[in-house]
PDB file of C-alpha atoms and ligand atoms in Angstrom:
ATOM      1  CA  MET A   1       0.121   0.306  -0.014  1.00  0.00           C
ATOM      2  CA  THR A   2       1.332   3.436  -1.034  1.00  0.00           C
ATOM      3  CA  ARG A   3       0.908   5.762   1.320  1.00  0.00           C
ATOM      4  CA  THR A   4       1.395   9.385   0.985  1.00  0.00           C
ATOM      5  CA  ALA A   5       3.918  11.526   3.182  1.00  0.00           C
ATOM      6  CA  ILE A   6       4.600  15.436   3.981  1.00  0.00           C
ATOM      7  CA  VAL A   7       8.052  16.181   4.434  1.00  0.00           C
ATOM      8  CA  THR A   8       8.511  20.025   5.707  1.00  0.00           C
ATOM      9  CA  GLY A   9      11.654  21.813   5.142  1.00  0.00           C
ATOM     10  CA  GLY A  10      12.247  18.284   2.657  1.00  0.00           C
ATOM     11  CA  ALA A  11      14.250  20.915   0.416  1.00  0.00           C
ATOM     12  CA  SER A  12      17.716  20.484   2.202  1.00  0.00           C
ATOM     13  CA  GLY A  13      19.873  18.958   4.465  1.00  0.00           C
ATOM     14  CA  ILE A  14      17.958  16.394   7.334  1.00  0.00           C
ATOM     15  CA  GLY A  15      14.237  17.048   5.061  1.00  0.00           C
ATOM     16  CA  ALA A  16      15.603  15.615   1.881  1.00  0.00           C
ATOM     17  CA  ALA A  17      17.383  12.686   3.299  1.00  0.00           C
ATOM     18  CA  ILE A  18      13.924  11.530   5.509  1.00  0.00           C
ATOM     19  CA  GLY A  19      12.426  12.320   1.915  1.00  0.00           C
ATOM     20  CA  ARG A  20      14.260  10.245  -0.267  1.00  0.00           C
ATOM     21  CA  ARG A  21      14.287   7.591   2.876  1.00  0.00           C
ATOM     22  CA  LEU A  22      10.127   7.508   2.723  1.00  0.00           C
ATOM     23  CA  ALA A  23      10.056   7.353  -1.652  1.00  0.00           C
ATOM     24  CA  ALA A  24      12.795   4.659  -0.991  1.00  0.00           C
ATOM     25  CA  ASP A  25      10.791   2.843   1.244  1.00  0.00           C
ATOM     26  CA  GLY A  26       7.485   3.278  -1.074  1.00  0.00           C
ATOM     27  CA  ALA A  27       5.867   6.366   0.334  1.00  0.00           C
ATOM     28  CA  ALA A  28       4.923   9.189  -2.424  1.00  0.00           C
ATOM     29  CA  VAL A  29       6.159  11.764  -0.515  1.00  0.00           C
ATOM     30  CA  ALA A  30       5.328  15.583  -1.078  1.00  0.00           C
ATOM     31  CA  VAL A  31       8.355  17.699  -0.605  1.00  0.00           C
ATOM     32  CA  PHE A  32       7.314  20.962   1.573  1.00  0.00           C
ATOM     33  CA  ASP A  33       9.978  24.259   1.320  1.00  0.00           C
ATOM     34  CA  ILE A  34       9.487  27.450   1.313  1.00  0.00           C
ATOM     35  CA  ASN A  35      12.306  27.288  -1.072  1.00  0.00           C
ATOM     36  CA  ASP A  36       9.774  26.151  -4.004  1.00  0.00           C
ATOM     37  CA  ALA A  37      12.289  25.748  -6.510  1.00  0.00           C
ATOM     38  CA  ALA A  38      14.275  23.792  -3.937  1.00  0.00           C
ATOM     39  CA  ALA A  39      11.483  21.714  -2.899  1.00  0.00           C
ATOM     40  CA  GLY A  40      10.697  20.897  -6.355  1.00  0.00           C
ATOM     41  CA  ALA A  41      14.512  19.902  -7.716  1.00  0.00           C
ATOM     42  CA  ALA A  42      13.816  17.469  -3.978  1.00  0.00           C
ATOM     43  CA  ALA A  43      11.062  16.167  -5.451  1.00  0.00           C
ATOM     44  CA  ALA A  44      12.980  15.637  -9.109  1.00  0.00           C
ATOM     45  CA  ALA A  45      15.854  13.887  -7.499  1.00  0.00           C
ATOM     46  CA  ILE A  46      13.470  11.396  -6.115  1.00  0.00           C
ATOM     47  CA  ARG A  47      11.328  11.242  -9.069  1.00  0.00           C
ATOM     48  CA  ALA A  48      14.747  10.055 -10.641  1.00  0.00           C
ATOM     49  CA  ASP A  49      15.175   7.557  -8.132  1.00  0.00           C
ATOM     50  CA  GLY A  50      12.975   5.745  -9.357  1.00  0.00           C
ATOM     51  CA  GLY A  51      10.106   7.407  -6.674  1.00  0.00           C
ATOM     52  CA  THR A  52       6.815   9.407  -6.527  1.00  0.00           C
ATOM     53  CA  ALA A  53       7.197  13.139  -4.962  1.00  0.00           C
ATOM     54  CA  LEU A  54       5.548  15.959  -5.825  1.00  0.00           C
ATOM     55  CA  GLY A  55       7.605  19.417  -5.026  1.00  0.00           C
ATOM     56  CA  VAL A  56       5.507  22.108  -3.102  1.00  0.00           C
ATOM     57  CA  GLY A  57       6.225  25.574  -2.435  1.00  0.00           C
ATOM     58  CA  VAL A  58       4.735  26.568   0.746  1.00  0.00           C
ATOM     59  CA  ASP A  59       5.960  28.980   4.239  1.00  0.00           C
ATOM     60  CA  VAL A  60       4.620  26.335   6.964  1.00  0.00           C
ATOM     61  CA  ALA A  61       4.859  29.254   9.093  1.00  0.00           C
ATOM     62  CA  ASP A  62       1.511  30.462   6.762  1.00  0.00           C
ATOM     63  CA  ARG A  63      -2.065  28.597   7.909  1.00  0.00           C
ATOM     64  CA  SER A  64      -3.620  29.274   4.845  1.00  0.00           C
ATOM     65  CA  ALA A  65      -0.358  28.359   2.190  1.00  0.00           C
ATOM     66  CA  VAL A  66      -0.106  24.614   4.487  1.00  0.00           C
ATOM     67  CA  GLU A  67      -4.416  24.862   3.811  1.00  0.00           C
ATOM     68  CA  ALA A  68      -3.146  25.522   0.092  1.00  0.00           C
ATOM     69  CA  GLY A  69      -0.981  22.443  -0.162  1.00  0.00           C
ATOM     70  CA  VAL A  70      -2.391  19.554   1.811  1.00  0.00           C
ATOM     71  CA  ALA A  71      -4.949  19.963  -0.539  1.00  0.00           C
ATOM     72  CA  ASP A  72      -2.941  20.176  -3.796  1.00  0.00           C
ATOM     73  CA  VAL A  73      -1.121  16.675  -1.742  1.00  0.00           C
ATOM     74  CA  ARG A  74      -4.630  15.534  -1.602  1.00  0.00           C
ATOM     75  CA  SER A  75      -5.114  15.698  -4.990  1.00  0.00           C
ATOM     76  CA  ALA A  76      -1.802  14.541  -6.629  1.00  0.00           C
ATOM     77  CA  LEU A  77      -0.902  12.247  -3.819  1.00  0.00           C
ATOM     78  CA  GLY A  78      -3.899  10.885  -1.695  1.00  0.00           C
ATOM     79  CA  GLY A  79      -4.782  12.084   1.445  1.00  0.00           C
ATOM     80  CA  PRO A  80      -1.592  12.591   4.169  1.00  0.00           C
ATOM     81  CA  ALA A  81      -0.776   9.584   6.334  1.00  0.00           C
ATOM     82  CA  ILE A  82       2.509  10.358   7.148  1.00  0.00           C
ATOM     83  CA  LEU A  83       4.156  13.977   8.338  1.00  0.00           C
ATOM     84  CA  VAL A  84       7.435  14.965   9.682  1.00  0.00           C
ATOM     85  CA  ASN A  85       7.816  18.406  10.266  1.00  0.00           C
ATOM     86  CA  CYS A  86      11.260  19.071  10.106  1.00  0.00           C
ATOM     87  CA  ALA A  87      11.534  22.908   8.628  1.00  0.00           C
ATOM     88  CA  GLY A  88      13.317  25.092  10.674  1.00  0.00           C
ATOM     89  CA  VAL A  89      15.797  27.912  11.033  1.00  0.00           C
ATOM     90  CA  THR A  90      17.993  28.495  13.578  1.00  0.00           C
ATOM     91  CA  VAL A  91      19.343  32.550  15.195  1.00  0.00           C
ATOM     92  CA  SER A  92      21.243  32.887  17.951  1.00  0.00           C
ATOM     93  CA  GLY A  93      22.735  35.723  19.860  1.00  0.00           C
ATOM     94  CA  PRO A  94      22.594  37.554  23.334  1.00  0.00           C
ATOM     95  CA  PHE A  95      19.564  37.059  25.010  1.00  0.00           C
ATOM     96  CA  LEU A  96      19.260  40.853  25.441  1.00  0.00           C
ATOM     97  CA  GLU A  97      19.404  41.376  22.237  1.00  0.00           C
ATOM     98  CA  LEU A  98      17.006  39.449  20.837  1.00  0.00           C
ATOM     99  CA  GLU A  99      14.508  41.376  18.794  1.00  0.00           C
ATOM    100  CA  PRO A 100      10.576  40.487  20.150  1.00  0.00           C
ATOM    101  CA  GLU A 101      10.253  40.137  15.941  1.00  0.00           C
ATOM    102  CA  THR A 102      13.137  37.884  15.420  1.00  0.00           C
ATOM    103  CA  TRP A 103      12.055  35.556  18.421  1.00  0.00           C
ATOM    104  CA  ASN A 104       8.036  35.738  17.060  1.00  0.00           C
ATOM    105  CA  ARG A 105       9.602  34.591  13.704  1.00  0.00           C
ATOM    106  CA  VAL A 106      11.720  31.634  14.929  1.00  0.00           C
ATOM    107  CA  LEU A 107       8.566  30.416  17.120  1.00  0.00           C
ATOM    108  CA  ALA A 108       6.343  30.613  13.956  1.00  0.00           C
ATOM    109  CA  THR A 109       8.839  28.685  12.033  1.00  0.00           C
ATOM    110  CA  ASN A 110      10.437  26.296  14.119  1.00  0.00           C
ATOM    111  CA  LEU A 111       6.737  25.419  16.378  1.00  0.00           C
ATOM    112  CA  THR A 112       3.499  27.487  15.374  1.00  0.00           C
ATOM    113  CA  SER A 113       4.193  25.625  11.626  1.00  0.00           C
ATOM    114  CA  ALA A 114       3.814  21.904  13.236  1.00  0.00           C
ATOM    115  CA  PHE A 115       0.893  23.605  15.030  1.00  0.00           C
ATOM    116  CA  HIS A 116      -0.367  24.335  11.365  1.00  0.00           C
ATOM    117  CA  CYS A 117       0.610  21.199   9.928  1.00  0.00           C
ATOM    118  CA  CYS A 118      -0.804  18.766  12.071  1.00  0.00           C
ATOM    119  CA  GLN A 119      -4.199  20.573  12.677  1.00  0.00           C
ATOM    120  CA  VAL A 120      -4.372  20.046   8.639  1.00  0.00           C
ATOM    121  CA  VAL A 121      -3.188  16.768   8.444  1.00  0.00           C
ATOM    122  CA  LEU A 122      -5.102  14.786  11.236  1.00  0.00           C
ATOM    123  CA  PRO A 123      -8.194  14.815  10.139  1.00  0.00           C
ATOM    124  CA  ASP A 124      -7.372  13.200   7.395  1.00  0.00           C
ATOM    125  CA  MET A 125      -5.330  10.508   9.448  1.00  0.00           C
ATOM    126  CA  VAL A 126      -8.408  10.154  11.994  1.00  0.00           C
ATOM    127  CA  ALA A 127     -10.751   9.528   8.758  1.00  0.00           C
ATOM    128  CA  ALA A 128      -7.910   6.845   7.745  1.00  0.00           C
ATOM    129  CA  GLY A 129      -7.407   5.053  11.227  1.00  0.00           C
ATOM    130  CA  TRP A 130      -4.086   5.116  10.576  1.00  0.00           C
ATOM    131  CA  GLY A 131      -1.497   8.252  11.170  1.00  0.00           C
ATOM    132  CA  ARG A 132       2.524   8.712  11.813  1.00  0.00           C
ATOM    133  CA  ILE A 133       3.634  11.851  13.223  1.00  0.00           C
ATOM    134  CA  VAL A 134       7.595  12.987  13.516  1.00  0.00           C
ATOM    135  CA  ASN A 135       8.227  16.406  14.924  1.00  0.00           C
ATOM    136  CA  ILE A 136      11.892  17.021  14.563  1.00  0.00           C
ATOM    137  CA  SER A 137      13.071  18.601  17.632  1.00  0.00           C
ATOM    138  CA  SER A 138      17.031  19.407  18.724  1.00  0.00           C
ATOM    139  CA  SER A 139      19.160  17.582  21.158  1.00  0.00           C
ATOM    140  CA  SER A 140      19.774  21.891  22.580  1.00  0.00           C
ATOM    141  CA  THR A 141      16.499  20.767  24.181  1.00  0.00           C
ATOM    142  CA  HIS A 142      17.851  18.462  26.675  1.00  0.00           C
ATOM    143  CA  SER A 143      21.035  20.804  27.861  1.00  0.00           C
ATOM    144  CA  GLY A 144      20.319  24.351  26.670  1.00  0.00           C
ATOM    145  CA  VAL A 145      22.886  26.490  24.412  1.00  0.00           C
ATOM    146  CA  PRO A 146      23.544  30.083  25.473  1.00  0.00           C
ATOM    147  CA  GLY A 147      22.428  32.751  23.058  1.00  0.00           C
ATOM    148  CA  MET A 148      19.743  30.344  21.337  1.00  0.00           C
ATOM    149  CA  ALA A 149      16.725  31.877  23.605  1.00  0.00           C
ATOM    150  CA  ALA A 150      13.879  32.104  20.438  1.00  0.00           C
ATOM    151  CA  TYR A 151      15.255  27.699  19.422  1.00  0.00           C
ATOM    152  CA  VAL A 152      15.607  26.414  22.087  1.00  0.00           C
ATOM    153  CA  SER A 153      12.254  27.450  23.176  1.00  0.00           C
ATOM    154  CA  SER A 154      10.671  26.265  19.952  1.00  0.00           C
ATOM    155  CA  LYS A 155      12.202  23.132  20.042  1.00  0.00           C
ATOM    156  CA  SER A 156      11.228  22.647  23.129  1.00  0.00           C
ATOM    157  CA  GLY A 157       7.611  23.524  22.604  1.00  0.00           C
ATOM    158  CA  MET A 158       7.895  20.812  20.059  1.00  0.00           C
ATOM    159  CA  ASN A 159       8.038  18.098  22.713  1.00  0.00           C
ATOM    160  CA  GLY A 160       5.454  19.384  24.451  1.00  0.00           C
ATOM    161  CA  LEU A 161       2.777  19.152  21.586  1.00  0.00           C
ATOM    162  CA  THR A 162       4.463  15.691  20.759  1.00  0.00           C
ATOM    163  CA  LYS A 163       3.383  14.216  24.329  1.00  0.00           C
ATOM    164  CA  VAL A 164      -0.570  15.707  23.807  1.00  0.00           C
ATOM    165  CA  LEU A 165      -0.418  15.112  20.308  1.00  0.00           C
ATOM    166  CA  ALA A 166       0.233  11.272  21.026  1.00  0.00           C
ATOM    167  CA  LEU A 167      -2.425  11.244  24.085  1.00  0.00           C
ATOM    168  CA  GLU A 168      -5.214  12.733  22.055  1.00  0.00           C
ATOM    169  CA  PHE A 169      -4.990  10.827  18.781  1.00  0.00           C
ATOM    170  CA  GLY A 170      -3.901   7.341  20.147  1.00  0.00           C
ATOM    171  CA  ARG A 171      -7.201   5.693  19.983  1.00  0.00           C
ATOM    172  CA  TYR A 172      -7.187   6.510  15.676  1.00  0.00           C
ATOM    173  CA  GLY A 173      -4.146   4.290  15.397  1.00  0.00           C
ATOM    174  CA  ILE A 174      -2.460   7.535  14.929  1.00  0.00           C
ATOM    175  CA  THR A 175       1.259   8.276  16.489  1.00  0.00           C
ATOM    176  CA  VAL A 176       3.166  11.174  17.353  1.00  0.00           C
ATOM    177  CA  ASN A 177       6.651  10.931  17.987  1.00  0.00           C
ATOM    178  CA  THR A 178      10.144  13.516  18.558  1.00  0.00           C
ATOM    179  CA  VAL A 179      13.485  12.705  16.875  1.00  0.00           C
ATOM    180  CA  PRO A 180      15.780  15.487  18.262  1.00  0.00           C
ATOM    181  CA  PRO A 181      18.825  15.290  16.283  1.00  0.00           C
ATOM    182  CA  GLY A 182      22.287  15.888  17.508  1.00  0.00           C
ATOM    183  CA  PHE A 183      25.016  17.586  16.070  1.00  0.00           C
ATOM    184  CA  ILE A 184      24.259  16.738  11.700  1.00  0.00           C
ATOM    185  CA  GLU A 185      26.520  17.944   9.079  1.00  0.00           C
ATOM    186  CA  THR A 186      23.495  20.058   6.911  1.00  0.00           C
ATOM    187  CA  PRO A 187      24.041  23.033   5.002  1.00  0.00           C
ATOM    188  CA  MET A 188      22.322  25.212   8.537  1.00  0.00           C
ATOM    189  CA  MET A 189      25.077  23.540  10.437  1.00  0.00           C
ATOM    190  CA  ARG A 190      27.684  24.609   7.803  1.00  0.00           C
ATOM    191  CA  GLU A 191      26.561  28.095   8.895  1.00  0.00           C
ATOM    192  CA  ALA A 192      26.466  27.858  12.205  1.00  0.00           C
ATOM    193  CA  LEU A 193      30.296  26.373  12.051  1.00  0.00           C
ATOM    194  CA  ASP A 194      30.454  29.087   9.944  1.00  0.00           C
ATOM    195  CA  ASN A 195      29.146  32.119  12.501  1.00  0.00           C
ATOM    196  CA  GLY A 196      31.159  30.347  14.645  1.00  0.00           C
ATOM    197  CA  VAL A 197      28.218  29.234  16.912  1.00  0.00           C
ATOM    198  CA  PHE A 198      30.297  25.566  17.204  1.00  0.00           C
ATOM    199  CA  ASP A 199      33.532  23.908  16.977  1.00  0.00           C
ATOM    200  CA  LEU A 200      33.510  20.947  14.907  1.00  0.00           C
ATOM    201  CA  ASP A 201      36.746  19.695  16.673  1.00  0.00           C
ATOM    202  CA  ARG A 202      35.180  20.356  19.982  1.00  0.00           C
ATOM    203  CA  GLN A 203      31.657  18.720  19.193  1.00  0.00           C
ATOM    204  CA  VAL A 204      32.842  15.890  17.943  1.00  0.00           C
ATOM    205  CA  ALA A 205      35.570  15.148  20.997  1.00  0.00           C
ATOM    206  CA  GLY A 206      31.744  15.248  23.094  1.00  0.00           C
ATOM    207  CA  THR A 207      30.305  12.574  20.835  1.00  0.00           C
ATOM    208  CA  PRO A 208      30.658   8.793  22.431  1.00  0.00           C
ATOM    209  CA  VAL A 209      30.390   7.656  18.921  1.00  0.00           C
ATOM    210  CA  GLY A 210      33.564  10.113  17.682  1.00  0.00           C
ATOM    211  CA  ARG A 211      31.615  11.683  14.539  1.00  0.00           C
ATOM    212  CA  ILE A 212      29.561  14.048  13.395  1.00  0.00           C
ATOM    213  CA  GLY A 213      25.624  13.002  12.412  1.00  0.00           C
ATOM    214  CA  GLN A 214      24.689  12.471   8.795  1.00  0.00           C
ATOM    215  CA  PRO A 215      21.267  13.653   7.374  1.00  0.00           C
ATOM    216  CA  GLU A 216      20.569   9.848   6.824  1.00  0.00           C
ATOM    217  CA  ASP A 217      21.388   8.844  11.082  1.00  0.00           C
ATOM    218  CA  ILE A 218      17.727  11.139  11.214  1.00  0.00           C
ATOM    219  CA  ALA A 219      16.210   9.477   8.231  1.00  0.00           C
ATOM    220  CA  ALA A 220      16.795   6.128   9.042  1.00  0.00           C
ATOM    221  CA  THR A 221      15.207   6.925  12.758  1.00  0.00           C
ATOM    222  CA  CYS A 222      12.252   8.475  10.571  1.00  0.00           C
ATOM    223  CA  ALA A 223      11.590   5.668   8.655  1.00  0.00           C
ATOM    224  CA  PHE A 224      11.294   3.044  11.520  1.00  0.00           C
ATOM    225  CA  LEU A 225       9.074   5.582  13.491  1.00  0.00           C
ATOM    226  CA  VAL A 226       6.334   5.593  10.792  1.00  0.00           C
ATOM    227  CA  GLY A 227       6.434   2.299   9.927  1.00  0.00           C
ATOM    228  CA  GLU A 228       3.603   0.070  10.004  1.00  0.00           C
ATOM    229  CA  GLU A 229       6.287  -2.236  13.087  1.00  0.00           C
ATOM    230  CA  ALA A 230       6.752   1.149  15.137  1.00  0.00           C
ATOM    231  CA  GLY A 231       2.266   1.865  16.348  1.00  0.00           C
ATOM    232  CA  TYR A 232       3.163   0.862  19.844  1.00  0.00           C
ATOM    233  CA  ILE A 233       5.494   3.163  20.278  1.00  0.00           C
ATOM    234  CA  THR A 234       3.745   6.708  20.707  1.00  0.00           C
ATOM    235  CA  GLY A 235       4.520  10.299  22.482  1.00  0.00           C
ATOM    236  CA  GLN A 236       8.632   9.779  22.801  1.00  0.00           C
ATOM    237  CA  THR A 237      11.508  11.043  22.287  1.00  0.00           C
ATOM    238  CA  VAL A 238      13.998   8.976  20.033  1.00  0.00           C
ATOM    239  CA  GLY A 239      16.997  10.652  20.769  1.00  0.00           C
ATOM    240  CA  VAL A 240      19.758  10.616  17.272  1.00  0.00           C
ATOM    241  CA  ASN A 241      22.734  11.537  18.468  1.00  0.00           C
ATOM    242  CA  GLY A 242      25.680   9.920  18.464  1.00  0.00           C
ATOM    243  CA  GLY A 243      25.855   9.510  22.744  1.00  0.00           C
ATOM    244  CA  ARG A 244      25.467  13.152  23.505  1.00  0.00           C
ATOM    245  CA  ASN A 245      22.576  13.954  25.724  1.00  0.00           C
ATOM    246  CA  THR A 246      22.482  11.106  27.088  1.00  0.00           C
TER     247      THR A 246
HETATM  248  P1  NAI B 301      18.345  23.310   6.667  1.00  0.00           P
HETATM  249  O1  NAI B 301      18.509  24.887   6.683  1.00  0.00           O
HETATM  250  O2  NAI B 301      19.322  22.361   5.679  1.00  0.00           O
HETATM  251  O3  NAI B 301      17.268  22.715   6.530  1.00  0.00           O
HETATM  252  C1  NAI B 301      15.952  23.624   6.734  1.00  0.00           C
HETATM  253  C2  NAI B 301      15.004  23.678   5.298  1.00  0.00           C
HETATM  254  O4  NAI B 301      13.945  24.184   5.943  1.00  0.00           O
HETATM  255  C3  NAI B 301      15.653  24.392   4.378  1.00  0.00           C
HETATM  256  O5  NAI B 301      14.894  23.765   3.207  1.00  0.00           O
HETATM  257  C4  NAI B 301      14.345  25.412   4.685  1.00  0.00           C
HETATM  258  O6  NAI B 301      14.272  25.852   3.132  1.00  0.00           O
HETATM  259  C5  NAI B 301      13.094  24.975   5.374  1.00  0.00           C
HETATM  260  N1  NAI B 301      12.147  26.372   5.639  1.00  0.00           N
HETATM  261  C6  NAI B 301      12.854  26.962   6.753  1.00  0.00           C
HETATM  262  N2  NAI B 301      12.452  27.773   7.045  1.00  0.00           N
HETATM  263  C7  NAI B 301      10.599  27.241   6.057  1.00  0.00           C
HETATM  264  C8  NAI B 301       9.809  27.149   6.344  1.00  0.00           C
HETATM  265  N3  NAI B 301       8.666  28.607   6.813  1.00  0.00           N
HETATM  266  N4  NAI B 301       8.720  26.705   5.111  1.00  0.00           N
HETATM  267  C9  NAI B 301       8.844  26.071   4.774  1.00  0.00           C
HETATM  268  N5  NAI B 301      10.241  25.366   4.615  1.00  0.00           N
HETATM  269  C10 NAI B 301      11.021  26.656   5.758  1.00  0.00           C
HETATM  270  O7  NAI B 301      18.044  22.530   7.790  1.00  0.00           O
HETATM  271  P2  NAI B 301      19.180  20.873   9.033  1.00  0.00           P
HETATM  272  O8  NAI B 301      20.224  21.298   9.270  1.00  0.00           O
HETATM  273  O9  NAI B 301      18.523  19.677   8.006  1.00  0.00           O
HETATM  274  O10 NAI B 301      17.774  20.637   9.802  1.00  0.00           O
HETATM  275  C11 NAI B 301      16.323  20.466   9.530  1.00  0.00           C
HETATM  276  C12 NAI B 301      15.702  20.468  10.457  1.00  0.00           C
HETATM  277  O11 NAI B 301      16.413  19.746  12.190  1.00  0.00           O
HETATM  278  C13 NAI B 301      16.078  22.102  11.311  1.00  0.00           C
HETATM  279  O12 NAI B 301      14.298  22.319  12.033  1.00  0.00           O
HETATM  280  C14 NAI B 301      16.586  22.136  12.690  1.00  0.00           C
HETATM  281  O13 NAI B 301      16.069  22.738  13.616  1.00  0.00           O
HETATM  282  C15 NAI B 301      16.546  20.202  12.645  1.00  0.00           C
HETATM  283  N6  NAI B 301      17.879  19.914  13.536  1.00  0.00           N
HETATM  284  C16 NAI B 301      19.423  20.230  13.065  1.00  0.00           C
HETATM  285  C17 NAI B 301      20.406  19.623  13.172  1.00  0.00           C
HETATM  286  C18 NAI B 301      21.886  19.861  12.533  1.00  0.00           C
HETATM  287  O14 NAI B 301      22.118  19.121  13.364  1.00  0.00           O
HETATM  288  N7  NAI B 301      21.522  20.308  11.133  1.00  0.00           N
HETATM  289  C19 NAI B 301      20.140  19.399  14.916  1.00  0.00           C
HETATM  290  C20 NAI B 301      19.396  19.583  15.641  1.00  0.00           C
HETATM  291  C21 NAI B 301      17.880  19.749  15.018  1.00  0.00           C
END
């Protein structure tokens, strides 16, 4: 049975790896990304590998854009059965210099986006009596990170949203889990390294398995959590961090 999956932030880094992996496992994948051209390119790459995919330009912080994007998915691929909320932005700087507008933008992109996407797709899952939601948060929610108040707060909110949705929707065959990645090699992480937010050698030295994570490490975990066999796992936080934050 082909299931339809929506992956937000699916044009780059972790989201792109998740889209590739779910498509390889047989899902029809809708790549939602604010970067319309990159969403199209990611979907084209999946199709070139023999998968089924649709690229949709969506700002997931915008409710009406999410509703329109999900409507496109329903007509092109069928009702969504899997949702991976992966879109995110990172902002860093001293707390006392954090502008309210920046705080609001980070919360809207990283957390309210998940509220919109979950609320729009859950009726499809309830009607089908089956669904899987994975929220990509961050290992920074375990430790805190100086200078990242908006980011860590937004990702911590995702952990709470996961718990509540797991309790409310378990009876419909829907599971909701959180994957907080550790230090993963993506364009977002490269930017943080270039800006001096993190030091690569120190990060690797502090990681028990002795390497930086790859987007495929997160994709493999998502693939398990959205599968049939993971139906008894819900409301959980599954850290993928090479042994940090344990
Ligand atoms: P990335 O920057 O490579 O990819 C993020 C994608 O989200 C981009 O394609 C971007 O266009 C998209 N996006 C941003 N705002 C959007 C919006 N409003 N609507 C739709 N799409 C939007 O980042 P990366 O590293 O792949 O991160 C993916 C997720 O994993 C993020 O939520 C990030 O916070 C989280 N994460 C990443 C870690 C890492 O080490 N790379 C560690 C912990 C969490």
